[in-house]
Every structure is written in C-alpha cells, then in structure tokens.
C-alpha cells in the first residue's frame, strides 16, 4: 500500500468531476449468481414436486419449502443482479463533500453527504479482519469533530479500532463516515486520500503502521 500524504502537505485544491469508487466485478460475483440460479431452480423443482404429490402432507411440505426458497433466492438474485448491473459507487467525492451512496435497490436520494466544512481530518487506519488476504484491512475515516481527530492522533493503535465499530459511544459519530477499503475496490486508500485533499485541504492522520 502506498504512502498517504502527511498532514503538512497542502496540495492545490482543484475543481473537477466527482470521483467515484466502485467495486470491480469479479468471477466470484458470477459464481454467486450461478449458485443462486441453481438454488432457484431447485426451489421450483420442490414446488413442482409438491404439486405432483397432491394434497398429502409430503406434497404440502414440498410446496411450502419450495415457495419459501423461491421467494428467498429470487429476491437474492434480483438484488445481486441489480447491484452488478447498476454498479453504484460505494464512495463519492466531489466539491461539496463526501457522499455515501445508497445501495441498490434503495433510491439514490437515500444516500448521505458529509460537507467538507464538517470534515476536521481524514484518518487512515488498519485493523485485523478475518477472511481477507492478509488478515487485515485498511480503513479511511472522515472525522467530523476535533475530538475525534485528537483521538486518531493520540490513541494507541489497538484502541483506534473503536473508530470503525458501531457499538463504542465515544466514537459512534465516526462510524457513518468510516469506509473499509476492500480488495475489490477500483481505488486504493492513497488514491482516495489524494482525491479528497485535491478538493479540500484536510489534515491526514496516517495510523496504519504507527
């Protein structure tokens, strides 16, 4: 992972098109869709089998389980397919502020925006996360208060995990604007920070390794 600009660096603020971060489509997504299709077909087979059995207890159970699976996997297929086709950003930066777009199928107006005037600092963190390639993930957090910025600067690294957790009252205000930089994102953490500082001279607190 590349270096994040230090607090003392003040790049020129430039206007430009919004910078959008999206999740790259992968073979894993394709296989998940195929698996859902197979389960959907199996649910349809259960329904057909239940109807063939007639009105007996076995037929009723087959039909009920089939309809439940059809509803569950059908909904999953629509949501997963819609997300792949629409490819809504997971994070946007523009001249107005930081935007967390709503996930499909929610309407776009359901997204949230944090104005640059409310951003006191940007923190770059790293914490252990199971299921990732190296057992850890980088996070970028847009901090809204001087108190949160001071925590990011002075707390020990183990305690900084609180900035990424919803159930810690002292840092709960940071959670809505904490983004885990996933492996499938099409932009790295240093690129995101660079784009943010190109729009607003926000201090950067890099605590990934220190």
C-alpha atoms as an extended CHARMM CRD file, in Angstrom:
* protein
*
       210  EXT
         1         1  UNK       CA              0.0000000000        0.0000000000        0.0000000000  PROA      1               0.0000000000
         2         2  UNK       CA              1.3710000000        3.3710000000       -0.9840000000  PROA      2               0.0000000000
         3         3  UNK       CA              2.0610000000        6.2160000000        1.3670000000  PROA      3               0.0000000000
         4         4  UNK       CA             -0.6810000000        8.5900000000        2.4670000000  PROA      4               0.0000000000
         5         5  UNK       CA              0.1090000000       12.3230000000        2.2240000000  PROA      5               0.0000000000
         6         6  UNK       CA              1.3540000000       13.7680000000        5.5150000000  PROA      6               0.0000000000
         7         7  UNK       CA             -0.5290000000       16.4810000000        7.4000000000  PROA      7               0.0000000000
         8         8  UNK       CA              1.9960000000       19.1260000000        6.3710000000  PROA      8               0.0000000000
         9         9  UNK       CA              1.4310000000       18.5940000000        2.6650000000  PROA      9               0.0000000000
        10        10  UNK       CA             -1.0840000000       21.0130000000        1.1630000000  PROA      10              0.0000000000
        11        11  UNK       CA             -1.8340000000       20.1700000000       -2.4610000000  PROA      11              0.0000000000
        12        12  UNK       CA             -3.6990000000       22.6380000000       -4.6120000000  PROA      12              0.0000000000
        13        13  UNK       CA             -7.4420000000       22.4470000000       -4.3760000000  PROA      13              0.0000000000
        14        14  UNK       CA             -8.8910000000       21.8110000000       -7.8080000000  PROA      14              0.0000000000
        15        15  UNK       CA            -12.4270000000       21.6180000000       -9.1110000000  PROA      15              0.0000000000
        16        16  UNK       CA            -13.4170000000       18.7040000000      -11.2510000000  PROA      16              0.0000000000
        17        17  UNK       CA            -15.7990000000       15.8700000000      -11.8720000000  PROA      17              0.0000000000
        18        18  UNK       CA            -16.8880000000       13.7400000000       -8.9080000000  PROA      18              0.0000000000
        19        19  UNK       CA            -14.5240000000       10.9130000000       -8.0230000000  PROA      19              0.0000000000
        20        20  UNK       CA            -16.4210000000        7.6510000000       -7.6320000000  PROA      20              0.0000000000
        21        21  UNK       CA            -15.1290000000        4.4310000000       -6.0670000000  PROA      21              0.0000000000
        22        22  UNK       CA            -16.7980000000        1.2340000000       -7.2360000000  PROA      22              0.0000000000
        23        23  UNK       CA            -16.4460000000       -2.4720000000       -6.5630000000  PROA      23              0.0000000000
        24        24  UNK       CA            -14.9520000000       -4.2970000000       -9.5350000000  PROA      24              0.0000000000
        25        25  UNK       CA            -16.9830000000       -7.1700000000      -10.9060000000  PROA      25              0.0000000000
        26        26  UNK       CA            -15.2640000000      -10.4950000000      -10.2700000000  PROA      26              0.0000000000
        27        27  UNK       CA            -15.6330000000      -14.1760000000      -11.1030000000  PROA      27              0.0000000000
        28        28  UNK       CA            -16.7790000000      -14.6880000000       -7.5300000000  PROA      28              0.0000000000
        29        29  UNK       CA            -19.8150000000      -12.4870000000       -8.2180000000  PROA      29              0.0000000000
        30        30  UNK       CA            -20.5890000000      -14.5050000000      -11.3430000000  PROA      30              0.0000000000
        31        31  UNK       CA            -20.3540000000      -17.8070000000       -9.4570000000  PROA      31              0.0000000000
        32        32  UNK       CA            -22.6080000000      -16.4590000000       -6.7170000000  PROA      32              0.0000000000
        33        33  UNK       CA            -25.2150000000      -15.5440000000       -9.3050000000  PROA      33              0.0000000000
        34        34  UNK       CA            -24.9600000000      -19.0050000000      -10.8520000000  PROA      34              0.0000000000
        35        35  UNK       CA            -25.2960000000      -20.6410000000       -7.4300000000  PROA      35              0.0000000000
        36        36  UNK       CA            -28.3940000000      -18.5590000000       -6.7310000000  PROA      36              0.0000000000
        37        37  UNK       CA            -29.8700000000      -19.5830000000      -10.0870000000  PROA      37              0.0000000000
        38        38  UNK       CA            -29.2800000000      -23.2520000000       -9.2440000000  PROA      38              0.0000000000
        39        39  UNK       CA            -30.9590000000      -22.8590000000       -5.8490000000  PROA      39              0.0000000000
        40        40  UNK       CA            -33.8410000000      -21.0270000000       -7.5100000000  PROA      40              0.0000000000
        41        41  UNK       CA            -34.2630000000      -23.8970000000       -9.9590000000  PROA      41              0.0000000000
        42        42  UNK       CA            -34.1610000000      -26.3880000000       -7.0740000000  PROA      42              0.0000000000
        43        43  UNK       CA            -36.9090000000      -24.4190000000       -5.3030000000  PROA      43              0.0000000000
        44        44  UNK       CA            -39.0320000000      -24.5200000000       -8.4430000000  PROA      44              0.0000000000
        45        45  UNK       CA            -38.4900000000      -28.2720000000       -8.5890000000  PROA      45              0.0000000000
        46        46  UNK       CA            -39.6910000000      -28.5660000000       -4.9840000000  PROA      46              0.0000000000
        47        47  UNK       CA            -42.8650000000      -26.6760000000       -5.8560000000  PROA      47              0.0000000000
        48        48  UNK       CA            -43.4560000000      -28.8250000000       -8.9150000000  PROA      48              0.0000000000
        49        49  UNK       CA            -42.8410000000      -31.9840000000       -6.8720000000  PROA      49              0.0000000000
        50        50  UNK       CA            -45.2330000000      -30.8540000000       -4.1810000000  PROA      50              0.0000000000
        51        51  UNK       CA            -47.9760000000      -30.1600000000       -6.6910000000  PROA      51              0.0000000000
        52        52  UNK       CA            -47.4120000000      -33.5600000000       -8.2770000000  PROA      52              0.0000000000
        53        53  UNK       CA            -47.7380000000      -35.2830000000       -4.8990000000  PROA      53              0.0000000000
        54        54  UNK       CA            -51.1930000000      -33.8350000000       -4.4730000000  PROA      54              0.0000000000
        55        55  UNK       CA            -52.7480000000      -32.7310000000       -1.1850000000  PROA      55              0.0000000000
        56        56  UNK       CA            -50.8450000000      -35.0850000000        1.1180000000  PROA      56              0.0000000000
        57        57  UNK       CA            -48.5820000000      -33.8850000000        3.9240000000  PROA      57              0.0000000000
        58        58  UNK       CA            -45.4460000000      -34.5640000000        1.8600000000  PROA      58              0.0000000000
        59        59  UNK       CA            -46.7860000000      -32.5890000000       -1.0700000000  PROA      59              0.0000000000
        60        60  UNK       CA            -47.7450000000      -29.6640000000        1.1340000000  PROA      60              0.0000000000
        61        61  UNK       CA            -44.3020000000      -29.5760000000        2.7690000000  PROA      61              0.0000000000
        62        62  UNK       CA            -42.5470000000      -29.7470000000       -0.5970000000  PROA      62              0.0000000000
        63        63  UNK       CA            -44.6840000000      -26.8790000000       -1.8890000000  PROA      63              0.0000000000
        64        64  UNK       CA            -44.1540000000      -24.7000000000        1.2020000000  PROA      64              0.0000000000
        65        65  UNK       CA            -40.3760000000      -25.2100000000        1.2340000000  PROA      65              0.0000000000
        66        66  UNK       CA            -40.2160000000      -24.6330000000       -2.4990000000  PROA      66              0.0000000000
        67        67  UNK       CA            -42.1850000000      -21.3790000000       -2.3350000000  PROA      67              0.0000000000
        68        68  UNK       CA            -40.0710000000      -20.1450000000        0.5850000000  PROA      68              0.0000000000
        69        69  UNK       CA            -36.8730000000      -20.9250000000       -1.2960000000  PROA      69              0.0000000000
        70        70  UNK       CA            -38.2470000000      -19.3620000000       -4.4630000000  PROA      70              0.0000000000
        71        71  UNK       CA            -39.0290000000      -16.1300000000       -2.6040000000  PROA      71              0.0000000000
        72        72  UNK       CA            -35.6850000000      -16.0850000000       -0.7720000000  PROA      72              0.0000000000
        73        73  UNK       CA            -33.3950000000      -16.9400000000       -3.6810000000  PROA      73              0.0000000000
        74        74  UNK       CA            -35.4600000000      -14.9450000000       -6.1550000000  PROA      74              0.0000000000
        75        75  UNK       CA            -35.0290000000      -11.8370000000       -4.0370000000  PROA      75              0.0000000000
        76        76  UNK       CA            -31.3100000000      -12.5510000000       -3.6810000000  PROA      76              0.0000000000
        77        77  UNK       CA            -30.9560000000      -12.9400000000       -7.4330000000  PROA      77              0.0000000000
        78        78  UNK       CA            -32.7290000000       -9.6530000000       -8.1450000000  PROA      78              0.0000000000
        79        79  UNK       CA            -30.6560000000       -7.7390000000       -5.5700000000  PROA      79              0.0000000000
        80        80  UNK       CA            -27.3080000000       -9.2510000000       -6.6180000000  PROA      80              0.0000000000
        81        81  UNK       CA            -28.0390000000       -8.8460000000      -10.3090000000  PROA      81              0.0000000000
        82        82  UNK       CA            -29.2340000000       -5.2840000000       -9.8510000000  PROA      82              0.0000000000
        83        83  UNK       CA            -26.1160000000       -4.3300000000       -7.9190000000  PROA      83              0.0000000000
        84        84  UNK       CA            -23.8890000000       -5.7790000000      -10.6380000000  PROA      84              0.0000000000
        85        85  UNK       CA            -25.7720000000       -4.0250000000      -13.4320000000  PROA      85              0.0000000000
        86        86  UNK       CA            -26.1690000000       -0.6180000000      -11.7780000000  PROA      86              0.0000000000
        87        87  UNK       CA            -22.6470000000       -0.5960000000      -10.2470000000  PROA      87              0.0000000000
        88        88  UNK       CA            -23.4360000000        2.2220000000       -7.8730000000  PROA      88              0.0000000000
        89        89  UNK       CA            -20.3790000000        3.7420000000       -6.1950000000  PROA      89              0.0000000000
        90        90  UNK       CA            -19.5700000000        2.8160000000       -2.6100000000  PROA      90              0.0000000000
        91        91  UNK       CA            -17.9520000000        6.2180000000       -2.0640000000  PROA      91              0.0000000000
        92        92  UNK       CA            -18.0420000000        9.5240000000       -3.9320000000  PROA      92              0.0000000000
        93        93  UNK       CA            -16.0060000000       12.6990000000       -3.5160000000  PROA      93              0.0000000000
        94        94  UNK       CA            -16.9500000000       15.9810000000       -5.1460000000  PROA      94              0.0000000000
        95        95  UNK       CA            -16.5910000000       19.7000000000       -4.4850000000  PROA      95              0.0000000000
        96        96  UNK       CA            -19.4730000000       19.6270000000       -1.9940000000  PROA      96              0.0000000000
        97        97  UNK       CA            -18.2290000000       16.8280000000        0.2240000000  PROA      97              0.0000000000
        98        98  UNK       CA            -18.0620000000       13.1070000000        0.8870000000  PROA      98              0.0000000000
        99        99  UNK       CA            -21.0100000000       11.0090000000       -0.2420000000  PROA      99              0.0000000000
       100       100  UNK       CA            -22.0430000000        7.5270000000        0.8420000000  PROA      100             0.0000000000
       101       101  UNK       CA            -24.4370000000        6.4270000000       -1.9190000000  PROA      101             0.0000000000
       102       102  UNK       CA            -27.4300000000        4.2640000000       -1.0450000000  PROA      102             0.0000000000
       103       103  UNK       CA            -27.1270000000        0.6360000000       -2.0860000000  PROA      103             0.0000000000
       104       104  UNK       CA            -29.4160000000       -0.6170000000       -4.8240000000  PROA      104             0.0000000000
       105       105  UNK       CA            -32.4300000000       -1.0880000000       -4.7830000000  PROA      105             0.0000000000
       106       106  UNK       CA            -32.7910000000        1.9330000000       -2.4610000000  PROA      106             0.0000000000
       107       107  UNK       CA            -33.3480000000        5.2280000000       -4.3260000000  PROA      107             0.0000000000
       108       108  UNK       CA            -30.2860000000        7.3910000000       -4.9370000000  PROA      108             0.0000000000
       109       109  UNK       CA            -31.7500000000       10.1560000000       -2.8010000000  PROA      109             0.0000000000
       110       110  UNK       CA            -31.3730000000        7.8720000000        0.2120000000  PROA      110             0.0000000000
       111       111  UNK       CA            -27.6000000000        8.4180000000        0.1130000000  PROA      111             0.0000000000
       112       112  UNK       CA            -25.8750000000       10.6320000000        2.6820000000  PROA      112             0.0000000000
       113       113  UNK       CA            -23.4800000000       13.5500000000        2.1770000000  PROA      113             0.0000000000
       114       114  UNK       CA            -20.8910000000       14.9580000000        4.5880000000  PROA      114             0.0000000000
       115       115  UNK       CA            -19.9840000000       18.5670000000        3.6130000000  PROA      115             0.0000000000
       116       116  UNK       CA            -16.2950000000       19.4100000000        3.5130000000  PROA      116             0.0000000000
       117       117  UNK       CA            -16.8850000000       22.1480000000        6.0870000000  PROA      117             0.0000000000
       118       118  UNK       CA            -17.7580000000       19.3960000000        8.5740000000  PROA      118             0.0000000000
       119       119  UNK       CA            -14.6180000000       17.3440000000        7.9250000000  PROA      119             0.0000000000
       120       120  UNK       CA            -11.9150000000       18.0880000000       10.5030000000  PROA      120             0.0000000000
       121       121  UNK       CA             -9.4190000000       15.4180000000        9.3750000000  PROA      121             0.0000000000
       122       122  UNK       CA             -9.0110000000       12.1550000000        7.4970000000  PROA      122             0.0000000000
       123       123  UNK       CA             -7.6820000000        9.1190000000        9.3490000000  PROA      123             0.0000000000
       124       124  UNK       CA             -6.0680000000        6.1020000000        7.6730000000  PROA      124             0.0000000000
       125       125  UNK       CA             -6.3130000000        3.0140000000        9.8860000000  PROA      125             0.0000000000
       126       126  UNK       CA             -5.5410000000       -0.6850000000        9.6550000000  PROA      126             0.0000000000
       127       127  UNK       CA             -7.2080000000       -3.4620000000       11.6380000000  PROA      127             0.0000000000
       128       128  UNK       CA             -7.4120000000       -7.2170000000       11.6180000000  PROA      128             0.0000000000
       129       129  UNK       CA            -10.3130000000       -8.6150000000        9.6190000000  PROA      129             0.0000000000
       130       130  UNK       CA            -10.9830000000      -12.3030000000        9.0820000000  PROA      130             0.0000000000
       131       131  UNK       CA            -11.4290000000      -13.5630000000        5.5320000000  PROA      131             0.0000000000
       132       132  UNK       CA             -9.0770000000      -11.0270000000        3.9390000000  PROA      132             0.0000000000
       133       133  UNK       CA             -5.8920000000      -11.8610000000        2.0750000000  PROA      133             0.0000000000
       134       134  UNK       CA             -3.5120000000      -10.7450000000        4.8250000000  PROA      134             0.0000000000
       135       135  UNK       CA             -5.9470000000      -10.9450000000        7.7110000000  PROA      135             0.0000000000
       136       136  UNK       CA             -6.2870000000       -7.1670000000        7.8830000000  PROA      136             0.0000000000
       137       137  UNK       CA             -7.9820000000       -4.2990000000        6.0850000000  PROA      137             0.0000000000
       138       138  UNK       CA             -7.2960000000       -0.5970000000        5.6440000000  PROA      138             0.0000000000
       139       139  UNK       CA             -9.9410000000        1.9580000000        6.5780000000  PROA      139             0.0000000000
       140       140  UNK       CA            -10.3790000000        5.6090000000        5.6660000000  PROA      140             0.0000000000
       141       141  UNK       CA            -12.3690000000        7.6460000000        8.1810000000  PROA      141             0.0000000000
       142       142  UNK       CA            -13.6250000000       11.1790000000        7.6250000000  PROA      142             0.0000000000
       143       143  UNK       CA            -13.6170000000       12.7320000000       11.0980000000  PROA      143             0.0000000000
       144       144  UNK       CA            -16.2730000000       15.3110000000       11.9210000000  PROA      144             0.0000000000
       145       145  UNK       CA            -15.0470000000       16.7350000000       15.2350000000  PROA      145             0.0000000000
       146       146  UNK       CA            -11.7370000000       17.9690000000       16.6940000000  PROA      146             0.0000000000
       147       147  UNK       CA            -12.1910000000       15.4220000000       19.4980000000  PROA      147             0.0000000000
       148       148  UNK       CA            -12.2560000000       12.5140000000       17.0280000000  PROA      148             0.0000000000
       149       149  UNK       CA             -9.2310000000       13.9320000000       15.2290000000  PROA      149             0.0000000000
       150       150  UNK       CA             -7.3380000000       14.1420000000       18.5230000000  PROA      150             0.0000000000
       151       151  UNK       CA             -8.2600000000       10.5290000000       19.2940000000  PROA      151             0.0000000000
       152       152  UNK       CA             -6.9280000000        9.4560000000       15.9000000000  PROA      152             0.0000000000
       153       153  UNK       CA             -3.6500000000       11.2860000000       16.5770000000  PROA      153             0.0000000000
       154       154  UNK       CA             -3.0120000000       10.2060000000       20.1590000000  PROA      154             0.0000000000
       155       155  UNK       CA             -4.6980000000        6.8880000000       20.9160000000  PROA      155             0.0000000000
       156       156  UNK       CA             -2.7180000000        3.6500000000       20.7880000000  PROA      156             0.0000000000
       157       157  UNK       CA             -3.2690000000        1.6860000000       17.5860000000  PROA      157             0.0000000000
       158       158  UNK       CA             -5.2330000000       -1.1230000000       19.2960000000  PROA      158             0.0000000000
       159       159  UNK       CA             -7.6960000000        1.4330000000       20.6640000000  PROA      159             0.0000000000
       160       160  UNK       CA             -8.1580000000        3.0660000000       17.2490000000  PROA      160             0.0000000000
       161       161  UNK       CA            -10.2290000000        0.0590000000       16.1890000000  PROA      161             0.0000000000
       162       162  UNK       CA            -13.0530000000        1.8480000000       18.0270000000  PROA      162             0.0000000000
       163       163  UNK       CA            -13.2690000000        4.3440000000       15.1470000000  PROA      163             0.0000000000
       164       164  UNK       CA            -14.5100000000        1.5180000000       12.9220000000  PROA      164             0.0000000000
       165       165  UNK       CA            -17.0170000000       -0.0040000000       15.3840000000  PROA      165             0.0000000000
       166       166  UNK       CA            -20.6610000000        0.9240000000       15.8540000000  PROA      166             0.0000000000
       167       167  UNK       CA            -21.0460000000       -0.0660000000       19.4980000000  PROA      167             0.0000000000
       168       168  UNK       CA            -18.4860000000        2.3210000000       21.0410000000  PROA      168             0.0000000000
       169       169  UNK       CA            -20.2650000000        5.5080000000       22.2330000000  PROA      169             0.0000000000
       170       170  UNK       CA            -17.1210000000        7.6780000000       22.2510000000  PROA      170             0.0000000000
       171       171  UNK       CA            -16.5050000000        7.0990000000       18.5290000000  PROA      171             0.0000000000
       172       172  UNK       CA            -20.0270000000        6.3620000000       17.2590000000  PROA      172             0.0000000000
       173       173  UNK       CA            -20.0630000000        9.6590000000       15.3270000000  PROA      173             0.0000000000
       174       174  UNK       CA            -17.1750000000        8.4400000000       13.1650000000  PROA      174             0.0000000000
       175       175  UNK       CA            -18.8330000000        5.2050000000       12.0350000000  PROA      175             0.0000000000
       176       176  UNK       CA            -21.1710000000        6.6120000000        9.3280000000  PROA      176             0.0000000000
       177       177  UNK       CA            -18.1160000000        8.0210000000        7.5460000000  PROA      177             0.0000000000
       178       178  UNK       CA            -15.7800000000        5.0710000000        8.0280000000  PROA      178             0.0000000000
       179       179  UNK       CA            -15.0860000000        3.0860000000        4.8490000000  PROA      179             0.0000000000
       180       180  UNK       CA            -13.3150000000       -0.2550000000        4.7520000000  PROA      180             0.0000000000
       181       181  UNK       CA            -11.1290000000       -0.2650000000        1.6310000000  PROA      181             0.0000000000
       182       182  UNK       CA            -11.9570000000       -3.6800000000        0.2360000000  PROA      182             0.0000000000
       183       183  UNK       CA             -9.7330000000       -5.6470000000       -2.1050000000  PROA      183             0.0000000000
       184       184  UNK       CA            -12.3030000000       -5.3860000000       -4.9100000000  PROA      184             0.0000000000
       185       185  UNK       CA            -12.4230000000       -1.5760000000       -4.8880000000  PROA      185             0.0000000000
       186       186  UNK       CA            -11.1370000000        0.1390000000       -8.0290000000  PROA      186             0.0000000000
       187       187  UNK       CA             -9.2250000000        2.7700000000       -5.9960000000  PROA      187             0.0000000000
       188       188  UNK       CA             -6.6100000000        2.3810000000       -3.2540000000  PROA      188             0.0000000000
       189       189  UNK       CA             -6.5940000000        4.2510000000        0.0490000000  PROA      189             0.0000000000
       190       190  UNK       CA             -3.7630000000        6.6280000000       -1.0330000000  PROA      190             0.0000000000
       191       191  UNK       CA             -5.7090000000        7.4670000000       -4.2030000000  PROA      191             0.0000000000
       192       192  UNK       CA             -8.8610000000        8.2020000000       -2.1930000000  PROA      192             0.0000000000
       193       193  UNK       CA             -6.9290000000       10.4640000000        0.1920000000  PROA      193             0.0000000000
       194       194  UNK       CA             -5.2680000000       12.2480000000       -2.7290000000  PROA      194             0.0000000000
       195       195  UNK       CA             -8.6180000000       12.9060000000       -4.3900000000  PROA      195             0.0000000000
       196       196  UNK       CA            -10.0860000000       14.1690000000       -1.1110000000  PROA      196             0.0000000000
       197       197  UNK       CA             -7.2150000000       16.5700000000       -0.4770000000  PROA      197             0.0000000000
       198       198  UNK       CA             -7.4150000000       17.8070000000       -4.0390000000  PROA      198             0.0000000000
       199       199  UNK       CA            -10.8670000000       19.1260000000       -3.1680000000  PROA      199             0.0000000000
       200       200  UNK       CA            -10.2570000000       20.2450000000        0.4020000000  PROA      200             0.0000000000
       201       201  UNK       CA             -7.0710000000       20.8540000000        2.4210000000  PROA      201             0.0000000000
       202       202  UNK       CA             -7.9460000000       18.3790000000        5.1340000000  PROA      202             0.0000000000
       203       203  UNK       CA             -5.2650000000       17.1240000000        7.5710000000  PROA      203             0.0000000000
       204       204  UNK       CA             -4.4040000000       13.4400000000        7.1260000000  PROA      204             0.0000000000
       205       205  UNK       CA             -3.5940000000       11.2270000000       10.0990000000  PROA      205             0.0000000000
       206       206  UNK       CA             -1.9310000000        8.0130000000        8.9190000000  PROA      206             0.0000000000
       207       207  UNK       CA             -2.0370000000        5.4750000000       11.7750000000  PROA      207             0.0000000000
       208       208  UNK       CA             -1.8230000000        2.2740000000        9.7330000000  PROA      208             0.0000000000
       209       209  UNK       CA              1.6410000000        1.3540000000       10.9810000000  PROA      209             0.0000000000
       210       210  UNK       CA              2.4070000000        3.6910000000       13.8850000000  PROA      210             0.0000000000
